Amino acid sequence: MSNNKRFNISAAYFFLAPALVTIFIFFLVPVLAAFLISFTDFDIYSLGNFQYARFVGLRNYIQIFNDPLFWTSLKNTFYFVCVGGPLSIAVSLGAAMLVNSKLVKFSGFFRLVYFIPVVTSLVAVSIVWRFIYHPHFGMLNYFLRLIGIGGVDWLGDPHWAMPAIILMAVWKNFGYNMIIFIAGLQNIPEDLYEAASIEGASGWHQFKSITLPMLAPTTLFVAIITIIGYFQLFAEPYIMTQGGPLNSTLSIVLYMYQEGFRWWNMGYSAALAFILFFIILVVSLIQLKIKRESEV
Amino acid sequence: MKKIIVYIFLIFITILCLAPFFWMVSASLMVSGQANTFPPRFFPDKITFAQYQNLFSRLNVMNYFLNSLIVSFSITVLSLFVNSMAGFAFAKYRFTGKKKLFKLLLSFMIIPSQVTMLPLFLMLKYMGLINTYLAVIIPGIASISGIFLIRQYLLAVPDSLIEAAKIDGASDFQIYYSIILPLAKPILITLAIFTFMTAWNDFLWPLIAMTSDSMYTLPVALANLMGEHSLDTELMMAGSVFTILPVLLFFLLLQKYYIKGIMMGAIKE
């Protein structure tokens, strides 16, 4: 009897309702609505009266595929993800191994300091870095000049703007994945390394044959969250370059924002959002497939 | 020898991590124009708080601070209640379709929030909520990852505790309030810090949802300020310090819980 009482179903619904109702109204309905809007010509006129929006079938998607700005934003976003993602994961892993090294005292201190950029506001940090990247008065070029490298106009040169944004993003984010890697490293049994040392395996060899394979699940998890996050690049170019110079830092989300909320081309913008969703979905599925195959 | 190399690297990364903040604070204490000199200066000639005075008196930064505080605090409190109730239901109740519902919720996590923003804007505009605190608070309340973390945590709570309370005549809500919530305190603290900092630093949605200057949160106000005062380096640095500082102090005070939380999320996958 107590069993029946404990699993009181109406109580379960009472506890679930607030979360499920908010998720339904403010997440699920908007996702479906965005899907519908992406097949309409919803624009600034429809904003006053929704009835002005008409269904236009696949027109937005066709236009997007013929839109050079879309391809530019796609290319830039992939540049950011494919260079920035692996770089940030590598730096995170390196930092995790340093902090986790048995030789180090005060590892808690280093862990804390490396984490500080993660918790700070991306907007504030982007503003600070904008000045650090200043070609004349910026600190970066000052130090580069000291070691004899001529002034690069970091954010003003189309070739350097994206690398500059990647550099800042890695600086800002590596601490987060570092913490996850430290947790992963601490789960590797110590005797594996001891056995390898006795057999005379070098540090590099141990890294390759023990650390990397044992960390594979952690790395996959880190790769998925990093890549999904990096596809959503927005605040850095919004603050630092407004997508310039010559659209070299225009990301998909920034383009989506401009189309949707600056020009109010909401149908077009919704279609862009769905293309982003589709890309993220495909990339995540590929990564999960890799995971499944490696587990077999 | 090896030890020295490790320390050199560690200290080098430490300097790289802190240098931008050091320069930010230093420049915020300079008189206008001093940060834009060649060669760049590391220290102000004479420390001045003029930039901060300017922020408070002319740019009304306290208003943005309060907006950020109201929004972040409300999201944190409401989401703790809503997500802990749902997490409790998923962990401790049996009902048809529970597993399917939970899996469905988890699958939603793959959908980037940008997809929802256009219709959400239209919806909230239609409801008359755009440019109110509620426009930022409501979409931030329910968090699927929050529900997930709380559920995982509560799975370890023995059913016998709940049964004993039932026998003593406690209602379901009493059990939630006086047994589950206290037991879940560690995970709730972690989630609270996490939620608060995410809400404080959130940018894209508040940028869209708050359409008038007086409603801006700190990051939105700062970005807007950057548009108008992009040449006023020292002022911008003071604004950045003011945006970063509260949440940084918050983090330093509670970092133990926060870092534990990330490790927990990672291990659970």
Coordinates of C-alpha atoms in Angstrom, one line a residue:
Chain A
M1 CA 0.0 0.0 0.0
S2 CA 2.8 2.4 0.8
N3 CA 4.1 1.6 -2.6
N4 CA 0.9 3.0 -4.2
K5 CA 1.1 6.0 -2.0
R6 CA 4.7 6.8 -2.8
F7 CA 4.2 6.8 -6.5
N8 CA 1.4 9.2 -6.5
I9 CA 1.0 10.1 -10.2
S10 CA -0.8 13.4 -9.8
A11 CA 2.0 14.6 -7.6
A12 CA 4.5 13.7 -10.3
Y13 CA 2.6 15.8 -12.8
F14 CA 2.4 18.6 -10.3
F15 CA 6.2 18.6 -10.0
L16 CA 6.8 18.3 -13.7
A17 CA 4.3 20.8 -14.8
P18 CA 6.2 24.1 -14.3
A19 CA 9.3 22.9 -16.2
L20 CA 7.4 21.1 -19.0
V21 CA 5.0 23.9 -19.6
T22 CA 7.8 26.5 -19.8
I23 CA 9.9 24.3 -22.0
F24 CA 6.8 23.7 -24.2
I25 CA 5.7 27.3 -24.6
F26 CA 9.1 29.0 -24.6
F27 CA 11.2 26.5 -26.3
L28 CA 9.3 23.8 -28.3
V29 CA 6.6 26.1 -29.8
P30 CA 9.3 28.7 -30.9
V31 CA 11.3 25.9 -32.5
L32 CA 8.3 24.8 -34.5
A33 CA 7.2 28.3 -35.3
A34 CA 10.8 29.1 -36.5
F35 CA 10.5 26.2 -38.8
L36 CA 7.2 27.5 -40.2
I37 CA 8.5 31.1 -40.4
S38 CA 11.5 29.9 -42.4
F39 CA 9.0 29.1 -45.3
T40 CA 7.4 32.6 -45.2
D41 CA 8.5 36.0 -46.3
F42 CA 8.0 37.4 -42.8
D43 CA 9.5 40.9 -42.8
I44 CA 9.1 44.3 -41.1
Y45 CA 5.6 44.7 -42.5
S46 CA 4.5 41.4 -41.0
L47 CA 5.8 42.6 -37.7
G48 CA 2.9 44.9 -37.3
N49 CA 0.4 42.4 -38.6
F50 CA 1.3 38.8 -38.8
Q51 CA -1.2 38.2 -41.6
Y52 CA 1.1 40.0 -44.1
A53 CA 3.4 37.0 -44.0
R54 CA 2.9 34.6 -46.9
F55 CA 4.1 31.1 -47.5
V56 CA 6.8 31.1 -50.1
G57 CA 7.8 27.5 -50.0
L58 CA 11.5 26.9 -50.2
R59 CA 12.3 30.4 -51.5
N60 CA 14.4 31.5 -48.5
Y61 CA 16.5 28.4 -48.6
I62 CA 17.0 28.7 -52.3
Q63 CA 18.0 32.4 -51.9
I64 CA 20.4 31.4 -49.1
F65 CA 22.2 28.9 -51.3
N66 CA 22.6 31.7 -53.9
D67 CA 23.7 34.3 -51.3
P68 CA 27.5 34.9 -51.4
L69 CA 27.3 36.4 -47.9
F70 CA 25.9 33.2 -46.5
W71 CA 28.7 31.2 -48.0
T72 CA 31.2 33.7 -46.6
S73 CA 29.6 33.4 -43.1
L74 CA 29.6 29.6 -43.4
K75 CA 33.2 29.5 -44.5
N76 CA 34.2 31.9 -41.6
T77 CA 32.3 29.8 -39.1
F78 CA 33.9 26.6 -40.3
Y79 CA 37.3 28.3 -40.1
F80 CA 36.6 29.3 -36.5
V81 CA 35.4 25.8 -35.6
C82 CA 38.0 23.8 -37.4
V83 CA 41.0 25.9 -36.3
G84 CA 39.8 27.2 -33.0
G85 CA 38.1 24.0 -31.8
P86 CA 41.1 21.7 -32.0
L87 CA 43.5 24.4 -30.9
S88 CA 41.4 25.1 -27.8
I89 CA 41.1 21.4 -27.0
A90 CA 44.9 20.9 -27.4
V91 CA 45.7 23.9 -25.2
S92 CA 43.1 22.6 -22.6
L93 CA 44.7 19.2 -22.6
G94 CA 48.3 20.6 -22.3
A95 CA 47.3 22.9 -19.4
A96 CA 45.4 20.0 -17.7
M97 CA 48.5 17.8 -17.9
L98 CA 50.7 20.6 -16.5
V99 CA 48.4 21.4 -13.7
N100 CA 47.8 17.7 -12.9
S101 CA 51.6 17.0 -12.9
K102 CA 52.8 15.3 -9.8
L103 CA 55.8 17.7 -9.7
V104 CA 53.5 20.7 -9.1
K105 CA 52.5 22.1 -5.8
F106 CA 49.8 24.8 -5.7
S107 CA 48.0 23.1 -8.5
G108 CA 44.7 24.5 -7.1
F109 CA 46.1 28.0 -7.6
F110 CA 46.9 27.5 -11.2
R111 CA 43.6 25.7 -11.9
L112 CA 41.8 28.7 -10.4
V113 CA 43.8 31.3 -12.3
Y114 CA 43.3 29.5 -15.6
F115 CA 39.6 29.4 -15.0
I116 CA 39.2 33.2 -14.5
P117 CA 38.8 34.1 -18.2
V118 CA 36.0 31.5 -18.4
V119 CA 33.8 33.2 -15.8
T120 CA 34.2 36.8 -17.1
S121 CA 31.8 38.4 -19.4
L122 CA 32.5 37.7 -23.1
V123 CA 31.4 41.2 -24.0
A124 CA 33.8 42.9 -21.5
V125 CA 36.7 40.6 -22.5
S126 CA 36.1 41.3 -26.2
I127 CA 36.3 45.0 -25.5
V128 CA 39.6 44.6 -23.6
W129 CA 41.1 42.5 -26.4
R130 CA 39.9 45.0 -29.0
F131 CA 42.3 47.4 -27.4
I132 CA 45.0 44.8 -26.9
Y133 CA 44.9 44.2 -30.6
H134 CA 45.1 47.9 -31.5
P135 CA 47.8 48.2 -34.2
H136 CA 49.6 51.2 -32.6
F137 CA 48.7 51.4 -28.9
G138 CA 47.9 47.8 -28.3
M139 CA 50.0 45.6 -25.9
L140 CA 50.2 42.7 -28.3
N141 CA 52.0 44.6 -31.0
Y142 CA 54.2 46.3 -28.4
F143 CA 55.5 42.9 -27.3
L144 CA 55.8 41.6 -30.9
R145 CA 57.9 44.7 -31.8
L146 CA 60.2 43.9 -28.9
I147 CA 61.0 40.5 -30.4
G148 CA 61.3 42.1 -33.9
I149 CA 57.9 41.3 -35.5
G150 CA 56.4 44.2 -37.4
G151 CA 53.0 45.6 -36.5
V152 CA 50.1 43.5 -37.7
D153 CA 46.8 45.2 -37.9
W154 CA 45.1 42.4 -36.1
L155 CA 41.4 43.3 -36.4
G156 CA 41.8 45.5 -39.5
D157 CA 43.4 43.0 -41.8
P158 CA 41.0 40.5 -43.4
H159 CA 43.7 37.8 -43.1
W160 CA 44.4 38.4 -39.4
A161 CA 41.0 39.2 -38.0
M162 CA 39.8 35.6 -37.7
P163 CA 43.1 34.3 -36.2
A164 CA 42.9 37.2 -33.7
I165 CA 39.3 36.2 -32.7
I166 CA 40.4 32.5 -32.5
L167 CA 43.3 33.5 -30.2
M168 CA 41.1 35.4 -27.9
A169 CA 38.5 32.6 -27.9
V170 CA 41.1 30.0 -26.9
W171 CA 42.4 32.3 -24.2
K172 CA 38.8 32.7 -22.9
N173 CA 37.7 29.1 -23.1
F174 CA 40.6 26.7 -22.5
G175 CA 40.1 26.7 -18.7
Y176 CA 36.7 25.1 -19.0
N177 CA 37.8 22.0 -20.9
M178 CA 41.0 21.9 -18.8
I179 CA 38.9 21.2 -15.7
I180 CA 37.1 18.4 -17.6
F181 CA 40.4 17.0 -18.7
I182 CA 41.8 17.1 -15.2
A183 CA 38.9 15.1 -14.0
G184 CA 39.6 12.6 -16.8
L185 CA 43.3 12.4 -16.0
Q186 CA 42.6 11.7 -12.4
N187 CA 40.6 8.7 -13.4
I188 CA 43.5 7.1 -15.2
P189 CA 45.0 4.4 -12.8
E190 CA 48.5 5.4 -11.6
D191 CA 49.9 1.9 -12.0
L192 CA 49.5 2.0 -15.8
Y193 CA 52.2 4.7 -15.8
E194 CA 54.3 2.9 -13.3
A195 CA 54.3 -0.3 -15.4
A196 CA 55.2 1.7 -18.5
S197 CA 58.1 3.4 -16.6
I198 CA 59.5 0.1 -15.5
E199 CA 59.4 -1.1 -19.1
G200 CA 61.3 2.0 -20.0
A201 CA 58.6 3.8 -22.0
S202 CA 59.4 7.5 -22.7
G203 CA 57.1 10.3 -21.6
W204 CA 55.9 10.9 -25.1
H205 CA 55.3 7.2 -25.6
Q206 CA 53.3 7.0 -22.3
F207 CA 51.3 10.0 -23.5
K208 CA 50.5 8.3 -26.8
S209 CA 49.8 4.8 -25.5
I210 CA 48.2 5.5 -22.1
T211 CA 47.0 9.1 -21.7
L212 CA 45.4 9.6 -25.1
P213 CA 43.5 6.3 -25.3
M214 CA 42.4 6.5 -21.7
L215 CA 41.1 10.0 -22.2
A216 CA 39.3 9.2 -25.4
P217 CA 35.8 9.4 -23.9
T218 CA 36.6 12.7 -22.2
T219 CA 38.0 14.0 -25.4
L220 CA 35.0 13.1 -27.4
F221 CA 32.7 14.8 -24.8
V222 CA 34.9 17.9 -24.8
A223 CA 35.0 17.9 -28.6
I224 CA 31.2 17.8 -28.9
I225 CA 30.5 20.6 -26.5
T226 CA 33.3 22.7 -27.8
I227 CA 32.3 22.4 -31.4
I228 CA 28.6 23.0 -30.7
G229 CA 29.6 26.1 -28.8
Y230 CA 32.0 27.3 -31.4
F231 CA 29.4 27.1 -34.2
Q232 CA 27.5 29.7 -32.2
L233 CA 30.2 32.3 -32.5
F234 CA 28.6 35.7 -32.1
A235 CA 29.7 38.2 -29.4
E236 CA 33.4 38.3 -30.4
P237 CA 32.8 39.5 -33.9
Y238 CA 29.8 41.6 -32.9
I239 CA 32.0 43.6 -30.4
M240 CA 35.4 43.4 -32.1
T241 CA 34.8 43.7 -35.8
Q242 CA 31.1 43.8 -36.6
G243 CA 31.8 41.0 -39.0
G244 CA 34.5 42.9 -40.9
P245 CA 36.9 43.7 -42.4
L246 CA 35.5 42.7 -45.7
N247 CA 33.1 40.3 -43.9
S248 CA 36.1 38.2 -42.9
T249 CA 34.7 37.5 -39.4
L250 CA 31.0 37.4 -40.3
S251 CA 29.7 34.3 -38.6
I252 CA 26.4 32.4 -39.2
V253 CA 24.8 33.6 -36.0
L254 CA 26.0 37.2 -36.6
Y255 CA 24.5 37.1 -40.1
M256 CA 21.3 35.6 -38.7
Y257 CA 21.1 38.3 -36.1
Q258 CA 21.7 41.1 -38.7
E259 CA 19.1 39.7 -41.1
G260 CA 16.5 39.0 -38.4
F261 CA 16.9 41.8 -35.9
R262 CA 18.5 44.6 -37.9
W263 CA 16.7 44.3 -41.2
W264 CA 13.7 42.3 -39.8
N265 CA 14.0 39.7 -42.6
M266 CA 12.7 37.2 -40.2
G267 CA 11.8 34.5 -42.7
Y268 CA 15.2 34.5 -44.2
S269 CA 16.8 34.7 -40.7
A270 CA 14.8 31.7 -39.5
A271 CA 16.0 29.7 -42.5
L272 CA 19.6 30.6 -41.6
A273 CA 18.9 29.4 -38.0
F274 CA 17.7 26.1 -39.3
I275 CA 20.7 25.6 -41.5
L276 CA 22.9 26.2 -38.4
F277 CA 20.8 23.7 -36.5
F278 CA 21.1 21.2 -39.3
I279 CA 24.9 21.6 -39.4
I280 CA 25.2 21.2 -35.6
L281 CA 23.0 18.1 -35.7
V282 CA 25.0 16.5 -38.5
V283 CA 28.3 17.2 -36.8
S284 CA 27.1 15.8 -33.5
L285 CA 25.7 12.7 -35.1
I286 CA 29.0 12.1 -36.8
Q287 CA 30.8 12.4 -33.5
L288 CA 28.4 10.1 -31.7
K289 CA 28.9 7.6 -34.5
I290 CA 32.6 7.7 -34.0
K291 CA 32.0 7.1 -30.3
R292 CA 29.8 4.1 -30.9
E293 CA 32.2 2.6 -33.4
S294 CA 35.2 3.0 -31.0
E295 CA 33.2 1.3 -28.2
V296 CA 32.5 -1.8 -30.3
Chain B
M1 CA 65.0 20.1 -14.2
K2 CA 61.8 18.8 -15.5
K3 CA 60.1 20.4 -12.6
I4 CA 61.5 23.8 -13.5
I5 CA 60.3 23.5 -17.1
V6 CA 56.8 22.6 -15.9
Y7 CA 56.8 25.6 -13.5
I8 CA 58.0 27.9 -16.3
F9 CA 55.1 26.9 -18.5
L10 CA 52.6 27.2 -15.7
I11 CA 53.8 30.7 -14.8
F12 CA 53.9 31.7 -18.4
I13 CA 50.3 30.7 -18.9
T14 CA 49.4 32.4 -15.6
I15 CA 50.8 35.6 -16.9
L16 CA 49.0 35.2 -20.2
C17 CA 45.7 34.6 -18.4
L18 CA 46.0 37.6 -16.1
A19 CA 47.8 40.2 -18.3
P20 CA 44.6 41.4 -20.1
F21 CA 42.9 41.9 -16.8
F22 CA 45.9 43.6 -15.3
W23 CA 46.0 46.0 -18.2
M24 CA 42.2 46.5 -18.1
V25 CA 42.4 47.6 -14.4
S26 CA 45.4 49.7 -15.0
A27 CA 43.9 51.6 -18.0
S28 CA 40.7 52.1 -16.1
L29 CA 42.7 54.2 -13.6
M30 CA 44.3 56.4 -16.2
V31 CA 43.2 59.9 -17.2
S32 CA 41.5 60.0 -20.6
G33 CA 43.9 59.6 -23.5
Q34 CA 46.7 58.1 -21.6
A35 CA 46.0 54.5 -22.7
N36 CA 46.3 55.6 -26.3
T37 CA 49.9 56.7 -26.2
F38 CA 53.0 55.2 -27.8
P39 CA 54.7 53.3 -26.4
P40 CA 51.9 51.7 -24.4
R41 CA 51.8 52.3 -20.7
F42 CA 51.5 49.6 -18.1
F43 CA 50.7 51.9 -15.2
P44 CA 48.8 55.1 -14.9
D45 CA 51.1 58.2 -14.2
K46 CA 48.7 59.2 -11.5
I47 CA 45.8 57.0 -10.4
T48 CA 42.5 58.6 -11.0
F49 CA 38.9 57.4 -10.4
A50 CA 37.5 59.8 -12.9
Q51 CA 36.4 57.1 -15.3
Y52 CA 34.5 55.4 -12.6
Q53 CA 32.9 58.6 -11.5
N54 CA 31.9 59.2 -15.1
L55 CA 30.3 55.7 -15.2
F56 CA 28.2 56.3 -12.1
S57 CA 27.2 59.9 -12.6
R58 CA 26.9 60.4 -16.3
L59 CA 26.3 56.9 -17.7
N60 CA 24.0 55.7 -15.0
V61 CA 25.8 52.3 -14.7
M62 CA 24.0 51.5 -11.4
N63 CA 20.8 51.2 -13.4
Y64 CA 22.3 48.5 -15.6
F65 CA 23.9 46.8 -12.6
L66 CA 20.5 46.6 -11.0
N67 CA 18.9 45.2 -14.2
S68 CA 21.5 42.5 -14.4
L69 CA 21.1 41.7 -10.7
I70 CA 17.3 41.5 -10.9
V71 CA 17.3 39.4 -14.0
S72 CA 20.1 37.0 -12.9
F73 CA 18.8 36.6 -9.4
S74 CA 15.2 35.9 -10.6
I75 CA 16.4 33.3 -13.1
T76 CA 18.5 31.6 -10.5
V77 CA 15.8 31.4 -7.8
L78 CA 13.0 30.4 -10.2
S79 CA 15.1 27.9 -12.1
L80 CA 16.2 26.2 -8.9
F81 CA 12.6 25.5 -7.9
V82 CA 11.3 24.6 -11.3
N83 CA 14.2 22.3 -12.2
S84 CA 14.5 20.6 -8.8
M85 CA 10.8 19.8 -8.8
A86 CA 11.1 18.2 -12.3
G87 CA 14.4 16.5 -11.4
F88 CA 12.7 15.1 -8.3
A89 CA 9.8 13.8 -10.4
F90 CA 12.1 12.1 -12.9
A91 CA 14.2 10.5 -10.1
K92 CA 11.6 9.3 -7.6
Y93 CA 8.2 8.9 -9.3
R94 CA 7.0 6.1 -11.6
F95 CA 4.6 7.2 -14.4
T96 CA 3.9 6.0 -17.9
G97 CA 6.2 7.3 -20.5
K98 CA 8.7 8.6 -18.0
K99 CA 11.8 7.2 -19.8
K100 CA 10.6 8.4 -23.2
L101 CA 9.8 11.9 -21.9
F102 CA 13.2 12.2 -20.3
K103 CA 15.0 11.0 -23.4
L104 CA 12.9 13.4 -25.5
L105 CA 13.9 16.3 -23.2
L106 CA 17.6 15.4 -23.5
S107 CA 17.4 15.3 -27.3
F108 CA 16.2 18.9 -27.2
M109 CA 19.6 19.9 -25.9
I110 CA 21.0 19.6 -29.4
I111 CA 18.8 22.4 -30.6
P112 CA 20.8 25.7 -30.6
S113 CA 18.9 28.4 -28.7
Q114 CA 19.3 30.8 -31.6
V115 CA 16.6 28.8 -33.5
T116 CA 14.0 29.9 -30.9
M117 CA 14.9 33.6 -30.7
L118 CA 12.9 35.0 -33.7
P119 CA 9.5 33.4 -32.7
L120 CA 10.2 34.0 -29.0
F121 CA 10.7 37.7 -29.8
L122 CA 7.4 37.8 -31.8
M123 CA 5.6 35.8 -29.1
L124 CA 6.8 38.0 -26.2
K125 CA 6.1 41.2 -28.3
Y126 CA 2.6 40.0 -28.8
M127 CA 2.2 39.3 -25.1
G128 CA 3.6 42.8 -24.4
L129 CA 6.6 41.5 -22.5
I130 CA 9.4 42.6 -24.8
N131 CA 11.5 45.2 -23.0
T132 CA 10.5 43.9 -19.6
Y133 CA 12.4 41.8 -17.1
L134 CA 10.1 38.9 -17.8
A135 CA 11.3 38.8 -21.4
V136 CA 14.7 37.8 -20.2
I137 CA 13.7 35.8 -17.1
I138 CA 11.0 33.5 -18.5
P139 CA 13.0 31.8 -21.3
G140 CA 15.9 31.3 -18.8
I141 CA 13.9 29.4 -16.1
A142 CA 13.6 25.8 -17.3
S143 CA 16.9 24.2 -18.0
I144 CA 17.2 20.7 -19.3
S145 CA 20.7 20.2 -18.2
G146 CA 19.7 21.4 -14.8
I147 CA 16.9 18.9 -14.6
F148 CA 19.3 16.2 -15.7
L149 CA 21.9 17.1 -13.0
I150 CA 19.4 17.2 -10.2
R151 CA 17.8 13.9 -11.3
Q152 CA 21.2 12.2 -11.4
Y153 CA 21.9 13.5 -7.9
L154 CA 18.6 12.4 -6.5
L155 CA 18.8 8.9 -7.9
A156 CA 21.3 8.2 -5.1
V157 CA 18.8 9.2 -2.4
P158 CA 17.4 6.1 -0.8
D159 CA 13.6 5.5 -1.3
S160 CA 13.3 4.5 2.3
L161 CA 13.7 8.1 3.4
I162 CA 10.7 9.1 1.4
E163 CA 8.7 6.1 2.5
A164 CA 9.4 6.8 6.1
A165 CA 8.2 10.4 5.7
K166 CA 5.0 9.1 3.9
I167 CA 4.2 6.9 6.9
D168 CA 4.6 9.8 9.1
G169 CA 1.9 11.5 7.0
A170 CA 4.0 14.0 5.0
S171 CA 2.4 15.2 1.8
D172 CA 4.4 15.0 -1.5
F173 CA 5.2 18.7 -1.4
Q174 CA 6.3 18.5 2.2
I175 CA 8.7 15.7 1.2
Y176 CA 10.0 17.7 -1.6
Y177 CA 10.4 20.8 0.5
S178 CA 11.7 19.4 3.8
I179 CA 13.6 16.3 2.7
I180 CA 14.6 16.5 -1.0
L181 CA 15.7 20.1 -1.1
P182 CA 18.0 19.9 1.9
L183 CA 19.5 16.7 0.6
A184 CA 20.1 18.2 -2.8
K185 CA 21.8 21.2 -1.3
P186 CA 25.3 20.6 -2.8
I187 CA 24.0 20.2 -6.4
L188 CA 21.6 23.1 -5.9
I189 CA 24.5 25.4 -4.8
T190 CA 26.5 24.3 -7.8
L191 CA 23.6 24.9 -10.2
A192 CA 22.8 28.3 -8.5
I193 CA 26.3 29.6 -9.2
F194 CA 26.3 28.2 -12.7
T195 CA 22.9 29.7 -13.5
F196 CA 23.7 33.0 -12.0
M197 CA 27.0 33.5 -13.9
T198 CA 25.5 32.3 -17.2
A199 CA 22.6 34.7 -16.8
W200 CA 24.9 37.6 -15.8
N201 CA 27.1 37.1 -18.8
D202 CA 24.4 36.3 -21.3
F203 CA 24.4 38.7 -24.2
L204 CA 22.5 37.7 -27.4
W205 CA 19.1 37.2 -25.9
P206 CA 19.1 40.3 -23.6
L207 CA 20.4 42.3 -26.6
I208 CA 17.3 41.2 -28.6
A209 CA 14.7 41.3 -25.7
M210 CA 15.7 44.6 -24.2
T211 CA 14.9 47.4 -26.6
S212 CA 15.3 50.5 -24.6
D213 CA 18.4 51.8 -22.9
S214 CA 17.0 51.9 -19.4
M215 CA 16.3 48.1 -19.5
Y216 CA 19.8 47.0 -20.7
T217 CA 21.7 44.5 -18.7
L218 CA 25.4 45.3 -18.1
P219 CA 26.9 43.4 -21.1
V220 CA 24.3 44.9 -23.4
A221 CA 24.9 48.4 -22.0
L222 CA 28.6 47.9 -22.3
A223 CA 28.4 46.8 -26.0
N224 CA 26.2 49.8 -26.6
L225 CA 28.7 52.1 -24.9
M226 CA 31.4 50.6 -27.1
G227 CA 29.5 51.9 -30.1
E228 CA 29.4 55.4 -28.8
H229 CA 32.7 55.7 -26.9
S230 CA 34.9 53.3 -28.8
L231 CA 37.8 55.9 -28.7
D232 CA 37.4 56.5 -25.0
T233 CA 39.6 53.5 -24.0
E234 CA 39.9 54.3 -20.3
L235 CA 36.2 54.7 -19.9
M236 CA 35.5 51.4 -21.7
M237 CA 38.1 49.7 -19.4
A238 CA 36.3 51.0 -16.3
G239 CA 33.0 49.7 -17.7
S240 CA 34.6 46.3 -18.3
V241 CA 36.0 46.2 -14.8
F242 CA 32.6 47.0 -13.4
T243 CA 30.9 44.3 -15.5
I244 CA 33.5 41.6 -14.7
L245 CA 34.1 42.3 -11.0
P246 CA 30.8 41.3 -9.4
V247 CA 30.8 37.9 -11.1
L248 CA 34.5 37.4 -10.5
L249 CA 34.2 38.0 -6.8
F250 CA 31.2 35.7 -6.7
F251 CA 33.2 33.0 -8.5
L252 CA 36.3 33.4 -6.2
L253 CA 34.1 33.0 -3.2
L254 CA 32.3 29.9 -4.4
Q255 CA 34.8 28.5 -6.8
K256 CA 35.0 25.2 -5.0
Y257 CA 31.4 24.3 -5.8
Y258 CA 31.6 25.6 -9.3
I259 CA 34.6 23.6 -10.4
K260 CA 33.2 20.5 -8.7
G261 CA 30.0 21.0 -10.8
I262 CA 31.8 21.0 -14.1
M263 CA 33.7 17.8 -13.2
M264 CA 30.4 16.2 -12.2
G265 CA 28.7 17.1 -15.5
A266 CA 31.7 15.8 -17.4
I267 CA 31.8 12.5 -15.6
K268 CA 28.1 11.9 -16.0
E269 CA 28.2 12.9 -19.6

